[in-house]
XYZ file of C-alpha atoms in Angstrom:
302
model
C 85.070 14.184 100.841
C 84.722 17.051 103.278
C 81.588 18.659 101.517
C 79.902 14.619 102.094
C 81.355 15.570 105.718
C 78.766 18.702 105.904
C 76.108 17.875 104.046
C 75.444 14.919 105.268
C 74.874 13.724 109.139
C 76.194 10.372 108.814
C 79.100 12.145 111.072
C 75.509 11.445 114.192
C 76.506 7.499 113.341
C 80.245 8.334 114.042
C 81.491 6.263 116.379
C 84.935 8.156 115.652
C 83.247 10.533 115.913
C 81.035 10.345 119.153
C 84.203 8.763 121.295
C 86.013 12.079 121.253
C 83.529 13.849 121.662
C 83.174 12.166 124.822
C 87.265 11.652 124.964
C 87.828 15.131 125.123
C 91.343 14.816 124.962
C 93.154 17.796 126.630
C 96.346 16.693 123.793
C 96.681 15.251 120.844
C 95.636 11.705 120.217
C 95.518 9.223 117.575
C 92.077 7.849 116.937
C 92.944 4.654 116.534
C 94.049 3.914 119.683
C 90.933 5.280 121.227
C 89.252 2.149 119.048
C 88.302 -1.741 118.225
C 89.488 -3.155 115.094
C 86.209 -3.978 114.734
C 84.624 -0.544 115.175
C 86.518 1.605 113.339
C 85.379 -0.914 110.349
C 81.873 -0.503 110.685
C 82.056 3.978 110.791
C 80.484 5.251 108.200
C 82.984 8.123 108.215
C 85.824 5.747 108.636
C 85.147 3.878 105.528
C 84.269 6.920 103.465
C 87.639 8.493 104.002
C 90.212 4.919 103.435
C 87.755 4.822 100.506
C 88.680 8.511 99.637
C 92.472 7.066 100.445
C 92.121 9.085 103.641
C 94.264 7.193 106.727
C 95.717 7.323 110.354
C 93.606 9.963 112.308
C 94.813 13.033 115.403
C 92.753 14.514 116.533
C 91.678 16.499 119.699
C 89.924 19.091 122.588
C 89.021 22.586 122.780
C 85.660 23.457 125.616
C 84.447 26.902 125.367
C 83.066 29.244 127.316
C 79.509 29.192 126.165
C 79.694 26.041 126.364
C 80.484 24.676 122.642
C 83.130 21.129 121.910
C 85.266 23.039 119.110
C 86.811 18.940 117.622
C 90.620 20.081 115.803
C 91.092 16.732 113.095
C 94.521 15.818 111.187
C 94.069 13.219 108.731
C 97.356 11.731 106.309
C 97.054 9.316 103.383
C 96.712 5.979 103.582
C 99.735 6.207 102.093
C 102.436 8.225 104.290
C 101.335 5.377 107.177
C 100.436 6.923 110.876
C 100.937 9.491 113.191
C 104.473 8.956 114.509
C 105.027 10.592 118.020
C 107.182 13.512 117.033
C 104.549 14.698 114.183
C 102.035 14.194 117.724
C 105.132 16.155 120.090
C 104.386 19.179 117.110
C 101.158 19.073 116.933
C 100.505 19.605 121.163
C 102.344 23.010 120.383
C 100.942 24.567 117.844
C 97.783 23.137 120.583
C 97.678 26.966 122.052
C 97.345 28.216 119.505
C 93.859 26.715 118.226
C 92.638 26.901 121.614
C 92.173 30.755 121.068
C 91.566 30.952 117.145
C 88.832 28.788 118.199
C 88.132 30.618 121.744
C 87.899 34.208 118.755
C 85.911 32.235 115.733
C 83.256 31.168 118.657
C 82.639 34.488 119.903
C 83.167 35.916 116.104
C 80.472 33.738 115.097
C 78.435 34.546 118.194
C 78.624 38.289 117.745
C 77.346 37.217 114.283
C 73.989 35.876 115.417
C 73.551 38.482 118.059
C 73.375 40.648 114.835
C 70.665 38.563 113.077
C 68.743 38.191 116.066
C 69.081 41.592 116.660
C 67.780 42.732 112.817
C 64.554 40.517 113.657
C 64.150 43.041 116.525
C 63.606 46.073 114.267
C 61.059 43.999 112.194
C 59.017 43.612 115.656
C 59.676 39.978 116.344
C 60.763 39.026 119.468
C 62.980 35.728 118.266
C 66.080 33.618 120.092
C 68.803 30.890 118.751
C 68.996 27.843 119.891
C 71.795 24.867 119.858
C 70.750 21.262 119.250
C 70.116 20.274 122.789
C 67.129 23.542 122.841
C 69.946 25.609 125.439
C 69.695 29.702 124.108
C 72.336 30.471 122.486
C 71.043 34.994 122.109
C 67.893 35.769 122.404
C 67.208 39.646 121.549
C 65.603 41.793 124.585
C 61.574 41.712 122.938
C 61.815 37.981 123.140
C 64.093 38.655 127.040
C 60.973 41.408 128.010
C 58.719 38.263 127.662
C 59.537 37.304 131.027
C 55.296 35.920 131.309
C 55.377 34.331 128.953
C 59.197 32.825 128.276
C 60.762 30.772 131.503
C 64.706 29.861 132.021
C 65.609 26.456 132.658
C 68.287 24.574 134.049
C 71.696 24.833 131.598
C 70.086 27.760 129.457
C 67.439 25.960 128.183
C 63.850 27.894 127.693
C 60.578 27.279 128.900
C 56.502 28.678 127.872
C 54.642 30.259 131.320
C 51.876 27.438 129.448
C 51.896 23.954 130.518
C 50.676 23.003 127.321
C 51.719 24.466 125.041
C 55.624 24.102 127.237
C 54.800 20.506 126.445
C 54.201 21.389 122.813
C 57.456 23.262 122.651
C 60.074 20.874 124.946
C 58.031 18.418 122.439
C 59.113 20.173 119.214
C 62.620 20.878 120.207
C 62.824 17.895 121.688
C 61.908 16.136 117.981
C 63.997 18.871 116.232
C 67.072 17.287 117.195
C 65.633 13.695 113.896
C 63.352 15.330 112.370
C 64.429 18.852 111.894
C 60.157 20.370 111.398
C 58.841 23.357 111.868
C 56.293 23.653 114.870
C 53.923 27.056 115.359
C 53.083 26.871 118.848
C 50.052 28.884 120.566
C 49.412 30.461 123.899
C 45.982 31.030 124.813
C 45.944 34.841 126.002
C 45.373 36.000 129.842
C 44.598 38.476 131.794
C 46.081 41.152 130.203
C 47.363 39.425 127.616
C 47.243 38.626 123.967
C 47.351 35.323 122.669
C 50.785 34.293 121.729
C 51.812 31.781 118.573
C 54.606 30.847 119.290
C 57.690 29.481 115.635
C 60.390 26.758 116.159
C 62.250 26.841 112.961
C 65.436 24.866 112.570
C 67.903 26.806 110.840
C 69.885 25.102 107.295
C 72.105 26.006 104.816
C 72.826 29.299 104.875
C 70.274 30.357 107.270
C 73.051 27.265 110.008
C 76.088 29.864 108.772
C 74.164 33.204 109.139
C 72.947 32.281 112.722
C 76.380 30.946 113.214
C 75.627 27.356 113.224
C 72.701 27.725 115.705
C 70.269 25.416 115.848
C 67.069 26.481 116.368
C 65.265 30.997 115.218
C 62.403 30.361 117.713
C 59.973 34.054 117.170
C 56.876 34.847 118.986
C 54.115 37.010 117.184
C 50.767 38.083 118.994
C 47.604 37.219 117.955
C 43.762 39.018 118.533
C 40.516 37.088 118.652
C 38.507 38.121 114.404
C 35.058 37.181 113.826
C 36.338 35.366 110.869
C 38.826 32.603 110.235
C 41.869 31.898 108.139
C 42.443 29.811 104.808
C 42.553 25.912 105.380
C 46.644 27.170 103.557
C 47.109 29.386 106.116
C 46.105 27.362 108.836
C 48.754 24.486 107.776
C 50.905 27.094 107.922
C 50.143 28.087 111.882
C 49.350 24.325 113.352
C 51.099 22.176 111.103
C 47.602 21.019 110.000
C 46.735 18.551 107.087
C 45.379 19.409 103.994
C 42.706 18.027 105.546
C 43.161 18.328 108.637
C 43.066 22.101 108.245
C 39.289 22.187 106.433
C 38.376 20.450 109.083
C 39.389 22.698 111.838
C 38.364 25.882 110.033
C 34.199 24.319 108.994
C 34.478 23.513 112.694
C 34.916 26.792 113.195
C 32.200 28.124 111.456
C 30.087 26.366 114.093
C 29.339 22.588 112.900
C 29.370 20.270 114.706
C 31.640 16.792 113.527
C 28.686 14.811 112.650
C 27.388 17.880 110.425
C 31.146 18.951 109.327
C 31.696 14.556 108.062
C 28.709 15.088 105.383
C 29.794 18.310 103.798
C 33.276 17.241 103.292
C 33.002 13.070 102.834
C 34.440 11.304 104.949
C 33.074 9.270 108.061
C 32.306 10.894 111.399
C 34.887 8.476 112.881
C 37.808 9.672 110.561
C 36.712 13.243 111.959
C 37.016 12.953 115.381
C 39.992 11.033 114.589
C 41.399 14.225 112.789
C 39.948 16.260 115.768
C 41.758 14.515 118.276
C 45.230 15.881 115.614
C 43.620 18.648 116.188
C 43.570 19.082 119.581
C 46.995 18.094 120.163
C 48.792 20.613 117.342
C 47.185 23.518 118.468
C 47.272 22.477 122.746
C 43.873 22.628 122.535
C 41.040 20.094 124.207
C 37.629 21.442 123.600
C 35.201 22.303 120.366
C 34.918 25.733 121.905
C 38.828 26.468 122.850
C 39.735 25.825 118.675
C 36.916 27.911 117.279
C 38.681 30.860 119.991
C 42.268 29.748 118.615
C 41.609 29.586 115.650
C 39.598 33.025 114.793
C 42.593 35.200 116.943
C 44.780 33.610 114.133
C 43.247 35.498 111.474
C 45.365 38.873 112.698
C 48.457 37.390 113.053
C 48.194 36.206 109.184
């Protein structure tokens, strides 16, 4: 049951979990005391627990110095009845020890995340790890030195200095909470600074553990202008283009018009223009000349 709970996302839709996160009880409480019978019956986590033979739940919360919230939950088999007040009082006596354990575990986890991000520094990759809400947990010095690109925001967040790129960046953070998709965001170069590709990679499975529960890895790679254009497969990986969009982008970068490319690859001009609009949105460009310059700069990265 625990394996299913950890592997799935049913807890996101659990009223009991959300109720405890919002209530944040400072001592142990019976979870059922904070829910109606109807809420208990439709709660997916409780349904699974009941089917497995698990009954009464007690819970307490401990806010961590880093902003995390740790929930301690104890459960009894259905056959053993509910937790009485004596059992709850005993758990409350243990709560300070649980709180200290949580603080230490959180700190050890953060140090492990810092070590993992520092390792990326050794291969020359500016990087940071973030929570699902967009709060930066730790960043390596290479990324911290890019203050002209990455700007701090309220509540420990991060933004890109380039407004069009930042719109894509913030959209990617918001989408990651639900879809957990990889995004690559182009950041145009300025005088004295080369162009960049900023990547957001959702952390899953073992990577989630390596980075101590962080949800997103952010990395940045500089690119420089080149006379050639990368292959469609590489463009698909860099900018999340579909195969059709990537092929169109490569043909456009060779200097052909939308009409010429549409005839070449056998699609309607209207469809080609639709693809082009999607390419503009995904690459943060608005004109074909900008797109061509960006795609040629991407070759050195690939």
